[in-house]
Backbone as XML, in Angstrom:
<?xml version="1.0"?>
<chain id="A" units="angstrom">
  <residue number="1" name="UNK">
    <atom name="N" x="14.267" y="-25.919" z="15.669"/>
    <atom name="CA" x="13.350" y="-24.959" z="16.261"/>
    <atom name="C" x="13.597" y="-23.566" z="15.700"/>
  </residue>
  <residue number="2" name="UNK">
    <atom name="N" x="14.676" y="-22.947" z="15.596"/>
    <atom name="CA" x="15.209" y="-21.993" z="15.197"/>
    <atom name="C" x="15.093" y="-21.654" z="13.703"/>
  </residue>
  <residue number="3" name="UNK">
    <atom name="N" x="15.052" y="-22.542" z="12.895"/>
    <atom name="CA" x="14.457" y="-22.624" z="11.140"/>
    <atom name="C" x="13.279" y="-22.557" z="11.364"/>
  </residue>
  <residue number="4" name="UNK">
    <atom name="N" x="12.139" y="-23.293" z="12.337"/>
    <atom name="CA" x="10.967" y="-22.816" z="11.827"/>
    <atom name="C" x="10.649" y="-21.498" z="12.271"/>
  </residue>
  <residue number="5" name="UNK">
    <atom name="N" x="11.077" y="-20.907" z="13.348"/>
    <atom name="CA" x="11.024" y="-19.346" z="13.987"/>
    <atom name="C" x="11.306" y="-18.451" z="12.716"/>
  </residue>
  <residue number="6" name="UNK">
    <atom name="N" x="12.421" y="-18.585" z="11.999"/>
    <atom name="CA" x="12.797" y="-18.179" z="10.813"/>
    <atom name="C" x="11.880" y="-18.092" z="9.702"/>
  </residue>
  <residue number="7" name="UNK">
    <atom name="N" x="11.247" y="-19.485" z="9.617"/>
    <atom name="CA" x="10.516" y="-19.499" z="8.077"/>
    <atom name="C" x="8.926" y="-18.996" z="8.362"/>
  </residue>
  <residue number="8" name="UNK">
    <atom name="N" x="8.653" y="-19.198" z="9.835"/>
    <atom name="CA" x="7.292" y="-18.197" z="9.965"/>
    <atom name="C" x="7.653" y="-16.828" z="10.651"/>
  </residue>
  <residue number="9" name="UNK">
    <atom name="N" x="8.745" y="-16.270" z="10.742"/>
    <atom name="CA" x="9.066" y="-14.738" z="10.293"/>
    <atom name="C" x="8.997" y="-14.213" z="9.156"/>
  </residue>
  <residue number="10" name="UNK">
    <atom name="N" x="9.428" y="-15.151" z="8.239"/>
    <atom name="CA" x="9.730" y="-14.590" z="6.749"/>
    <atom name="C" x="8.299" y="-14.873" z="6.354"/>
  </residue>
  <residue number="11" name="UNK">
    <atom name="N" x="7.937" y="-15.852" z="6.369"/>
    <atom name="CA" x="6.502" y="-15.682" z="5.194"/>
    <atom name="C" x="5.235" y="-15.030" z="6.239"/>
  </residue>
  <residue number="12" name="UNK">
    <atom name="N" x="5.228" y="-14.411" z="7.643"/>
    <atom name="CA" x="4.718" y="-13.249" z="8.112"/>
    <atom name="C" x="5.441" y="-12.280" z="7.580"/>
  </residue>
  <residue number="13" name="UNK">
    <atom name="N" x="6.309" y="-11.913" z="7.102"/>
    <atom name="CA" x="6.986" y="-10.491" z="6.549"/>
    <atom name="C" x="6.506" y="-10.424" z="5.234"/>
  </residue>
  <residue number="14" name="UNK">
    <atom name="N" x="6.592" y="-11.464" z="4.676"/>
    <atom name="CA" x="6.186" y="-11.409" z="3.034"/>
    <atom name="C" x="4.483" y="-11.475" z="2.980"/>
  </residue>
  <residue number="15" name="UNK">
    <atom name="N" x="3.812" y="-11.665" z="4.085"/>
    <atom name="CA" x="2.094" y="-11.564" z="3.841"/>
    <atom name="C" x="2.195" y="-10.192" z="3.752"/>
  </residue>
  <residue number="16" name="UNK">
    <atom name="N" x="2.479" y="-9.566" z="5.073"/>
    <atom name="CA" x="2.326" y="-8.543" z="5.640"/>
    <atom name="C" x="3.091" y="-7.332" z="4.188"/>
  </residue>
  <residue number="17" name="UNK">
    <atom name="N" x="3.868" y="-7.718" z="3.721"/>
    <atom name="CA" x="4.528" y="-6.492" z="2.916"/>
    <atom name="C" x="3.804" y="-6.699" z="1.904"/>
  </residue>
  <residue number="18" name="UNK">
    <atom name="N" x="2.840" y="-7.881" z="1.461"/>
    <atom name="CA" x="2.170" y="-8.328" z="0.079"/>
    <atom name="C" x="0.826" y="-6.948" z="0.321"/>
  </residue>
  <residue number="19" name="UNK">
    <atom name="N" x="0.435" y="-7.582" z="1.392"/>
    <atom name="CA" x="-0.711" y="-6.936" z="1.975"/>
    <atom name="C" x="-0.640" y="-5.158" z="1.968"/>
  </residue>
  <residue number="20" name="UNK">
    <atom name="N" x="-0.012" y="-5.053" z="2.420"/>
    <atom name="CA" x="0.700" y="-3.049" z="2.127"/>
    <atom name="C" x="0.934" y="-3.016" z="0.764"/>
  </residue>
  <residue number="21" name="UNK">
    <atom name="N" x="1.429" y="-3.573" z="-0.152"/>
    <atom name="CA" x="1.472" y="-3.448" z="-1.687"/>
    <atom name="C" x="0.424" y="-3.539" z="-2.507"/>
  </residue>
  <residue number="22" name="UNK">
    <atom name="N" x="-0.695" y="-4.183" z="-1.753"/>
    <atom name="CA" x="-1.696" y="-4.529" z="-2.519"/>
    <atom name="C" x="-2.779" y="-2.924" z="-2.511"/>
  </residue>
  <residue number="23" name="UNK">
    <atom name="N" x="-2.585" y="-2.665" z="-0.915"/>
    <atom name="CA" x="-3.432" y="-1.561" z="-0.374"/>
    <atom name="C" x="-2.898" y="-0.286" z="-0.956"/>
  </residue>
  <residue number="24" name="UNK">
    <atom name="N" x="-1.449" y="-0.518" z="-1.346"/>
    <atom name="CA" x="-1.362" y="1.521" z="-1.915"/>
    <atom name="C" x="-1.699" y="1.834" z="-3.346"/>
  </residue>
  <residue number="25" name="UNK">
    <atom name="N" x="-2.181" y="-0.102" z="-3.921"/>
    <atom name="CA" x="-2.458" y="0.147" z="-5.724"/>
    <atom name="C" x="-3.801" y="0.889" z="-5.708"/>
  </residue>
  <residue number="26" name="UNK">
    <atom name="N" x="-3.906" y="2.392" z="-6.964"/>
    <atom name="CA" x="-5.391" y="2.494" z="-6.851"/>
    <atom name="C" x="-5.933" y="1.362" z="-8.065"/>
  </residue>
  <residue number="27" name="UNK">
    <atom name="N" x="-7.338" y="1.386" z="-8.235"/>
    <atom name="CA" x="-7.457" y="0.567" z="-9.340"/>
    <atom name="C" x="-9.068" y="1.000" z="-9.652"/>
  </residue>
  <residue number="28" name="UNK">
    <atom name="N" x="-9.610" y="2.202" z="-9.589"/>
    <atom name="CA" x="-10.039" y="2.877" z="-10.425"/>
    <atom name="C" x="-9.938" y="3.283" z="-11.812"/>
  </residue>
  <residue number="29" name="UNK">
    <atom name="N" x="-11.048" y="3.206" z="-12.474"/>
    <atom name="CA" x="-11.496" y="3.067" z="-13.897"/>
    <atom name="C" x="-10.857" y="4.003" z="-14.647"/>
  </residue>
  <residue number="30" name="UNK">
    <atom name="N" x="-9.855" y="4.284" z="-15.793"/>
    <atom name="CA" x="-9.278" y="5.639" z="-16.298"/>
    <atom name="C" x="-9.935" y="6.123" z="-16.630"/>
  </residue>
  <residue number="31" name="UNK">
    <atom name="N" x="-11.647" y="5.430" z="-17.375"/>
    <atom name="CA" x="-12.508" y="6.293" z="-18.056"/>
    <atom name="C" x="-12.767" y="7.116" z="-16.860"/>
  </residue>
  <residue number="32" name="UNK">
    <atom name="N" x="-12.881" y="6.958" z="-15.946"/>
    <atom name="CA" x="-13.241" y="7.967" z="-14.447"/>
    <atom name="C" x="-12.255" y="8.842" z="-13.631"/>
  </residue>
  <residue number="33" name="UNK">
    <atom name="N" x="-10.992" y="8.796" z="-14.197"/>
    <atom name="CA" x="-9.973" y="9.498" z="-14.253"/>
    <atom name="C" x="-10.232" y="11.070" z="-14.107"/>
  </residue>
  <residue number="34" name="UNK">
    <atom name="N" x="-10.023" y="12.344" z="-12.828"/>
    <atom name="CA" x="-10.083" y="13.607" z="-13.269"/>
    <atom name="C" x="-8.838" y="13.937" z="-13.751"/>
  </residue>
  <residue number="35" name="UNK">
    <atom name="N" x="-8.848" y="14.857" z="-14.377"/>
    <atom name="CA" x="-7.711" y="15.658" z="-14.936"/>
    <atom name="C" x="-6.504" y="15.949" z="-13.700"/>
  </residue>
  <residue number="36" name="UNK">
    <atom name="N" x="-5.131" y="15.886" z="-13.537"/>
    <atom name="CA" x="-4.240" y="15.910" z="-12.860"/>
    <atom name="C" x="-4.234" y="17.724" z="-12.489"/>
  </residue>
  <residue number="37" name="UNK">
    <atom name="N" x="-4.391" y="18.499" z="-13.467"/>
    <atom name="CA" x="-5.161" y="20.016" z="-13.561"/>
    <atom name="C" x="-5.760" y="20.284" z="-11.994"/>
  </residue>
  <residue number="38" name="UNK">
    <atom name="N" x="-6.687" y="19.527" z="-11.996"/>
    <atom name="CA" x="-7.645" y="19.746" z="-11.107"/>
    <atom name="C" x="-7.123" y="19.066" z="-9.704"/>
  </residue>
  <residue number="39" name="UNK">
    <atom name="N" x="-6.437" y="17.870" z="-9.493"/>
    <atom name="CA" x="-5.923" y="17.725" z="-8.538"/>
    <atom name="C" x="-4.798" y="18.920" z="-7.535"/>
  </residue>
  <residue number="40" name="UNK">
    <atom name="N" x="-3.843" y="19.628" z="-9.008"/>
    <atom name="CA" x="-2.706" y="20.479" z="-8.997"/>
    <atom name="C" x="-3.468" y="21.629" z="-7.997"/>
  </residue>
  <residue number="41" name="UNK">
    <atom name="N" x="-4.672" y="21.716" z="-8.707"/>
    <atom name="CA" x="-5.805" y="23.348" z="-8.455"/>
    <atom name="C" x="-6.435" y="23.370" z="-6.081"/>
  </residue>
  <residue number="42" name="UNK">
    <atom name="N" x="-6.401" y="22.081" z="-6.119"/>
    <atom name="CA" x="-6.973" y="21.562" z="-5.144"/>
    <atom name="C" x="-6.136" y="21.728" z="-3.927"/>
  </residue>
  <residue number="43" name="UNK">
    <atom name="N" x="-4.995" y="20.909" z="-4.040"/>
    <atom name="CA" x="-3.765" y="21.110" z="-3.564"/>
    <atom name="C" x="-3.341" y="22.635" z="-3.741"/>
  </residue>
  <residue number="44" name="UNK">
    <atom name="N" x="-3.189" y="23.712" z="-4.814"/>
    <atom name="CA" x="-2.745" y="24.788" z="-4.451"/>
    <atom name="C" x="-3.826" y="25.459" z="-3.215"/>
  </residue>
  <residue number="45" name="UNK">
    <atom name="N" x="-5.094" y="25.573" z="-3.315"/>
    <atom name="CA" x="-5.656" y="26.235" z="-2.643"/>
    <atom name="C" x="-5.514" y="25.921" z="-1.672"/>
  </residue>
  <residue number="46" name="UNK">
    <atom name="N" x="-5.039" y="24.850" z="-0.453"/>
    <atom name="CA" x="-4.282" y="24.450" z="0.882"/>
    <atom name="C" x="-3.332" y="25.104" z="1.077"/>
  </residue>
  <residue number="47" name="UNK">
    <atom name="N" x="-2.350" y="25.315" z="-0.167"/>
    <atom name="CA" x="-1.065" y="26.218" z="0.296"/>
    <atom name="C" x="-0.136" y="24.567" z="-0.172"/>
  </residue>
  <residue number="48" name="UNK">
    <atom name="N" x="-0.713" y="24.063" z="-0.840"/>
    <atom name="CA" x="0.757" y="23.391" z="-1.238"/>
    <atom name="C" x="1.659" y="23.480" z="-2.597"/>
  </residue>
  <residue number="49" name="UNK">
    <atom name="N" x="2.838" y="24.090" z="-2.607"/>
    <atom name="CA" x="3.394" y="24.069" z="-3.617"/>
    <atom name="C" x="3.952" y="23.035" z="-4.394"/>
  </residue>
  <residue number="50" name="UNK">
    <atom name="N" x="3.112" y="22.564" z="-5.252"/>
    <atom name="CA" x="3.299" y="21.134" z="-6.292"/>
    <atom name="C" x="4.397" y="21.344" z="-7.419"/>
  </residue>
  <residue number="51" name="UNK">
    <atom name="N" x="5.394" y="19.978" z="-6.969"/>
    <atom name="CA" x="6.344" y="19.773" z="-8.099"/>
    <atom name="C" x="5.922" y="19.266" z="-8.963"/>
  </residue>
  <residue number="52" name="UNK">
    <atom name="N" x="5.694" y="18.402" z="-8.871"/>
    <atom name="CA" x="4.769" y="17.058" z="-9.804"/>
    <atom name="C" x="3.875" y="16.346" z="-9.426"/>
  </residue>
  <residue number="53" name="UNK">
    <atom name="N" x="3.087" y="16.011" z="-10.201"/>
    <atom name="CA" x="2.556" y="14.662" z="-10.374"/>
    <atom name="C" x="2.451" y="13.989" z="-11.285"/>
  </residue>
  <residue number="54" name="UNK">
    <atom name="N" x="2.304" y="12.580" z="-10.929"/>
    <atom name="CA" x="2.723" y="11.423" z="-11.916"/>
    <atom name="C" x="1.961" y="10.320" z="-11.575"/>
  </residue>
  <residue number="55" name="UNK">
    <atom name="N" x="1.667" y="9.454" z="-12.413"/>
    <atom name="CA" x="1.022" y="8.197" z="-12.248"/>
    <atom name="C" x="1.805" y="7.250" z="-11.361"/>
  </residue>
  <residue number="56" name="UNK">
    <atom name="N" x="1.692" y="6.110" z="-10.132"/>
    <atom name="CA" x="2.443" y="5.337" z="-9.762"/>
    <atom name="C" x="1.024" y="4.586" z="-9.140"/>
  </residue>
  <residue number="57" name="UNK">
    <atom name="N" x="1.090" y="3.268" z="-9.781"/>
    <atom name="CA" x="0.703" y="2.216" z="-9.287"/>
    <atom name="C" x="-1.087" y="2.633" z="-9.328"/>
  </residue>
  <residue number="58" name="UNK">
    <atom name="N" x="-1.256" y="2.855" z="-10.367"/>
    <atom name="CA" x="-2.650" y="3.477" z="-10.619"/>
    <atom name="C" x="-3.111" y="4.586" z="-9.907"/>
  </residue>
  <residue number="59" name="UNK">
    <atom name="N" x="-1.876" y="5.416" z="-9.144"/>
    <atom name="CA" x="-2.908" y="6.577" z="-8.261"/>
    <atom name="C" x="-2.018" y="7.924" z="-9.503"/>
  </residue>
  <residue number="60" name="UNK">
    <atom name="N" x="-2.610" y="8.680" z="-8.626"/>
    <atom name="CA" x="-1.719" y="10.011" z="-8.694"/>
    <atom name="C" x="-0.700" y="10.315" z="-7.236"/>
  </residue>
  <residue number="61" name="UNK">
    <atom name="N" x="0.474" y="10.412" z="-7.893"/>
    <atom name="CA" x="2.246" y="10.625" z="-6.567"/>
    <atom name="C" x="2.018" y="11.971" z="-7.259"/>
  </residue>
  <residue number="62" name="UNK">
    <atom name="N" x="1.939" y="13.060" z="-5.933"/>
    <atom name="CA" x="2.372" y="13.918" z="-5.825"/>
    <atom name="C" x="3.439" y="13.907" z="-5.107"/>
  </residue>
  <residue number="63" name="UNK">
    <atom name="N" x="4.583" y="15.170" z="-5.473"/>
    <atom name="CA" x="5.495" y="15.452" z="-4.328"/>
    <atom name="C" x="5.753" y="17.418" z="-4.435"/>
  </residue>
  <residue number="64" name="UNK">
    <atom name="N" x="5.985" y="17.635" z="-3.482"/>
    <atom name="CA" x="5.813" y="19.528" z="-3.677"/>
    <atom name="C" x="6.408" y="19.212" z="-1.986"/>
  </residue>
  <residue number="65" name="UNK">
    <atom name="N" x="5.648" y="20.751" z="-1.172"/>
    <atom name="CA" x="5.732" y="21.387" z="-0.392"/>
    <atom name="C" x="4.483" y="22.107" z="0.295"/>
  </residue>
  <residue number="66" name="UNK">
    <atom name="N" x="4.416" y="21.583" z="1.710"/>
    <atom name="CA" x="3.106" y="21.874" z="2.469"/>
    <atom name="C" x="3.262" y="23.781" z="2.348"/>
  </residue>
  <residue number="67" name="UNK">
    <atom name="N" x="2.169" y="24.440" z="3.161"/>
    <atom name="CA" x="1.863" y="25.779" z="3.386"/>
    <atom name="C" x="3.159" y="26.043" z="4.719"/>
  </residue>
  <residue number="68" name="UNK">
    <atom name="N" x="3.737" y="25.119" z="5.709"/>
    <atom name="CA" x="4.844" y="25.374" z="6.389"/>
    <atom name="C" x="5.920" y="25.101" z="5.929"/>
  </residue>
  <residue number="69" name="UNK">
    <atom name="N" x="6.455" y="24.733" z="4.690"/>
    <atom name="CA" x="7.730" y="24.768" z="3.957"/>
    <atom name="C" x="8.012" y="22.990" z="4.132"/>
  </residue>
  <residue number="70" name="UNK">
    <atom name="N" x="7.372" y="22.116" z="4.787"/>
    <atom name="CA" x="7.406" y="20.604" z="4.798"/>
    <atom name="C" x="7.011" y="20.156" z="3.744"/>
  </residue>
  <residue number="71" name="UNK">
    <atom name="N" x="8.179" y="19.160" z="3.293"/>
    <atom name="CA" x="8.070" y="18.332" z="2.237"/>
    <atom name="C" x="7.404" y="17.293" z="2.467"/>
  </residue>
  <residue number="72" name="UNK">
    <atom name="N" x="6.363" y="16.904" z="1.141"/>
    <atom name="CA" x="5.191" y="16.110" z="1.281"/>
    <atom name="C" x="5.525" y="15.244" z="-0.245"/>
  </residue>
  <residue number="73" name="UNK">
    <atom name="N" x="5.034" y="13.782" z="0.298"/>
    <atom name="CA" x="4.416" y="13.334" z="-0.562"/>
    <atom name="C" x="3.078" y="12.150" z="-0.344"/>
  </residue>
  <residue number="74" name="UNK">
    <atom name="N" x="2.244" y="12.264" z="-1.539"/>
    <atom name="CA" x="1.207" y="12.096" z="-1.228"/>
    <atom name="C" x="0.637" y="11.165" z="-2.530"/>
  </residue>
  <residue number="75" name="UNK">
    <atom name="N" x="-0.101" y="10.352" z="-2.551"/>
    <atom name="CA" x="-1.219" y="9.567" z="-3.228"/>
    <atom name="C" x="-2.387" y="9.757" z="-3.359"/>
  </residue>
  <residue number="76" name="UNK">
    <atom name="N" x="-3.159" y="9.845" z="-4.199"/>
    <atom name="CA" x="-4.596" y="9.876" z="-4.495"/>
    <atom name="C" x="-5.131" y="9.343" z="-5.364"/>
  </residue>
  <residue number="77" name="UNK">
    <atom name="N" x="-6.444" y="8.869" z="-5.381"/>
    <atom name="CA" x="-6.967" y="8.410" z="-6.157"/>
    <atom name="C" x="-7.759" y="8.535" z="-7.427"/>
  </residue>
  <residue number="78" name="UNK">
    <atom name="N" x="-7.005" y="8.348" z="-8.578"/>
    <atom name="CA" x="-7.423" y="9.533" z="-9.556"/>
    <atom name="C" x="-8.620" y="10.151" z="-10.179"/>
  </residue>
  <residue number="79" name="UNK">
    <atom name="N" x="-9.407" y="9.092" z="-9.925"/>
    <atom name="CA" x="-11.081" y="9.718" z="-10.110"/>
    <atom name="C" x="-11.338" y="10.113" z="-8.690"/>
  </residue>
  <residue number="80" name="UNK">
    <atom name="N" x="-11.399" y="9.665" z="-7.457"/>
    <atom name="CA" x="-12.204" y="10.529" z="-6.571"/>
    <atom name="C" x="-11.106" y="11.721" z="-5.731"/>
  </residue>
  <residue number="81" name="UNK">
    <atom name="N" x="-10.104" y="11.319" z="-6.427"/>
    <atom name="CA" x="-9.350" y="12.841" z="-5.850"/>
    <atom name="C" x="-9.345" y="12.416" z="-4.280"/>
  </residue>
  <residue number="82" name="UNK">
    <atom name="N" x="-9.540" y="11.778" z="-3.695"/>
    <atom name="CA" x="-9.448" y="10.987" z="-2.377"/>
    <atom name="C" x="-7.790" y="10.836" z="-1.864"/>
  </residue>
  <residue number="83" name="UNK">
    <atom name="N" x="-7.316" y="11.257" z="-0.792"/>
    <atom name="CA" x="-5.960" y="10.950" z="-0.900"/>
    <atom name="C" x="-5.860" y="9.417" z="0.058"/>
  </residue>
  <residue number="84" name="UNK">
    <atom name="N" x="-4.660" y="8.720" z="-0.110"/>
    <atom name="CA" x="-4.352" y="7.211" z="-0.173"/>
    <atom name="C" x="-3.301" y="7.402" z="0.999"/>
  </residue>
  <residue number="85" name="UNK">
    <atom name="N" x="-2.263" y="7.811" z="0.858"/>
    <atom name="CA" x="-1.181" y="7.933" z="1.472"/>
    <atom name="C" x="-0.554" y="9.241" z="1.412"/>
  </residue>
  <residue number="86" name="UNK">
    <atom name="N" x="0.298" y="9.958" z="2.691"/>
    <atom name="CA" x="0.706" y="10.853" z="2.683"/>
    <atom name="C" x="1.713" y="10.787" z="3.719"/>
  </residue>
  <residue number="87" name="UNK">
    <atom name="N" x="3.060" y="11.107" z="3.079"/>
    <atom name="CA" x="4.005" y="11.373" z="3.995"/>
    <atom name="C" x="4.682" y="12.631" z="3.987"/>
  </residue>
  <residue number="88" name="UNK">
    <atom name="N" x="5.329" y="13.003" z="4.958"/>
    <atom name="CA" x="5.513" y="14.516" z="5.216"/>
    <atom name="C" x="6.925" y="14.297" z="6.448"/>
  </residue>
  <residue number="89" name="UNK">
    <atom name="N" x="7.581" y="15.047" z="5.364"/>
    <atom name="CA" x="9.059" y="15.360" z="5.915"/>
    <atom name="C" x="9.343" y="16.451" z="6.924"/>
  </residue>
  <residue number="90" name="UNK">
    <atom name="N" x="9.037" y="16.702" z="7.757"/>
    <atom name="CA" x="8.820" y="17.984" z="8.677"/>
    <atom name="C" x="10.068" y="18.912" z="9.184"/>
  </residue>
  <residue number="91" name="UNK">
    <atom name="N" x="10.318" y="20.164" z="8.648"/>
    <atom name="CA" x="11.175" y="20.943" z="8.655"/>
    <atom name="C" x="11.856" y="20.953" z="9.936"/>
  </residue>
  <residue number="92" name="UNK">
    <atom name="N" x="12.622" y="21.764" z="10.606"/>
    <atom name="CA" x="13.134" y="21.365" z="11.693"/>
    <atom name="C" x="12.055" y="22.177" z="12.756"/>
  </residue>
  <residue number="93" name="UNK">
    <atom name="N" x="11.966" y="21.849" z="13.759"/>
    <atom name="CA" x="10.806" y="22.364" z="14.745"/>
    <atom name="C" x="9.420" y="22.027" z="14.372"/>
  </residue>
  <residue number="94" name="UNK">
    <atom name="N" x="9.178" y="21.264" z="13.040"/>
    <atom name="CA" x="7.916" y="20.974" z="12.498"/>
    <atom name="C" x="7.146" y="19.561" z="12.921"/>
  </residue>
  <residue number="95" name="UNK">
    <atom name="N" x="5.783" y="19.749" z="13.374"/>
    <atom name="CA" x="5.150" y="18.577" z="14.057"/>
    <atom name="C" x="4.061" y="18.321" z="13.128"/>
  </residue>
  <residue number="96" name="UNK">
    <atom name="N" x="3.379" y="17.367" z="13.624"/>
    <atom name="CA" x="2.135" y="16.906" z="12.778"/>
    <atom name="C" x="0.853" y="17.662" z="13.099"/>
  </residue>
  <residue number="97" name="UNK">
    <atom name="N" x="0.844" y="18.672" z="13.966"/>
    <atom name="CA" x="-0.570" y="19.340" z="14.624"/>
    <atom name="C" x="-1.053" y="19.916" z="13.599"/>
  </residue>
  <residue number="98" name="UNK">
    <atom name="N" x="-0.566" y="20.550" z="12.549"/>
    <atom name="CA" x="-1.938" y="21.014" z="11.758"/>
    <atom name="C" x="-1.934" y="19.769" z="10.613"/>
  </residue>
  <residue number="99" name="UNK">
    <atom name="N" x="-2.288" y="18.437" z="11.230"/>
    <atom name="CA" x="-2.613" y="17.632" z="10.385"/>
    <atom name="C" x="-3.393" y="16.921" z="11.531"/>
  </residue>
  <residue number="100" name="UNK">
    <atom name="N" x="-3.336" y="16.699" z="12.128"/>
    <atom name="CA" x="-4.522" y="16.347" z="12.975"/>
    <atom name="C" x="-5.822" y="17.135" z="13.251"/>
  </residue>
  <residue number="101" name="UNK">
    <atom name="N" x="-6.400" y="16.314" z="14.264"/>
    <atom name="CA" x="-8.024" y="16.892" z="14.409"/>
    <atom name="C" x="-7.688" y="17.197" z="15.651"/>
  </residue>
  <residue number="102" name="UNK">
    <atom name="N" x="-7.797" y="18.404" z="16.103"/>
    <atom name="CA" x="-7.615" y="19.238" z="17.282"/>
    <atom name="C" x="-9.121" y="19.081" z="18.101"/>
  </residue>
  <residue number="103" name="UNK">
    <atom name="N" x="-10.067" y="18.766" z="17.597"/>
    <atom name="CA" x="-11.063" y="19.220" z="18.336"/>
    <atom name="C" x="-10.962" y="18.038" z="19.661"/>
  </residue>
  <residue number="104" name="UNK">
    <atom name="N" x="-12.070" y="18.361" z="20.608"/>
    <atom name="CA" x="-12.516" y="17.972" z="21.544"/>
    <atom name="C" x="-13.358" y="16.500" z="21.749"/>
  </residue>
  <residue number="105" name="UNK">
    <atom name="N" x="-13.083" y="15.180" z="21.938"/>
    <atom name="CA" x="-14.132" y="14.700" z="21.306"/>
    <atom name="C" x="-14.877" y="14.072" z="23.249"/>
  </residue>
  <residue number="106" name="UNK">
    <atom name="N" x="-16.052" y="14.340" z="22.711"/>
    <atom name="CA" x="-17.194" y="14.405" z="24.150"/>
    <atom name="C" x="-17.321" y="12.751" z="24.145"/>
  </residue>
  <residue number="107" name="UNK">
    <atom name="N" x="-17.811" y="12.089" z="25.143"/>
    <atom name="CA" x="-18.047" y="11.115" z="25.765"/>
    <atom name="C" x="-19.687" y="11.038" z="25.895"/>
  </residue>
</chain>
């Protein structure tokens, strides 16, 4: 009983992690590729200070620094400039509120 609890844990862990690996590849056309320039340009005007970016897994990995001194990194998609994933290291006293949607939503 205990082996099969086991072997449908593991191959639910291995769908499930296949499935997240599959979702962070971009796989947009290079001929449709914008310039990394223009991503850099996009991101500064938010207030983020960009270390790099680099190709990973067909997107663009950024990693820099938000407009509150939080370390970010982030994915996008290299033709629509669309971001994929974003994680954010939050300084000490630092929350997620200016990354959410503050507004009100009516009923």
């Amino acid at each position: 009983m205990k082996s099969r609890i086991l072997a449908a844990a593991m191959l639910a862990g291995l769908l499930a992690s296949g499935a997240a690996w599959a979702d962070s590849n971009c796989d947009e056309p290079v001929a449709n590729w914008q310039p990394r320039g223009m991503l850099r340009q996009q991101l500064e005007q938010r207030g983020w200070t960009v270390q790099r970016i680099k190709v990973d897994d067909g997107c663009y990995e950024v990693r820099g620094t938000d407009r509150l001194g939080n370390r970010v990194k982030a994915k996008y998609g290299p033709a629509s400039l669309r971001i994929r994933k974003l994680e954010i290291d939050f300084s000490e006293g630092g929350d997620a509120s200016g990354y959410l949607d503050q507004g009100q939503k009516t009923n």
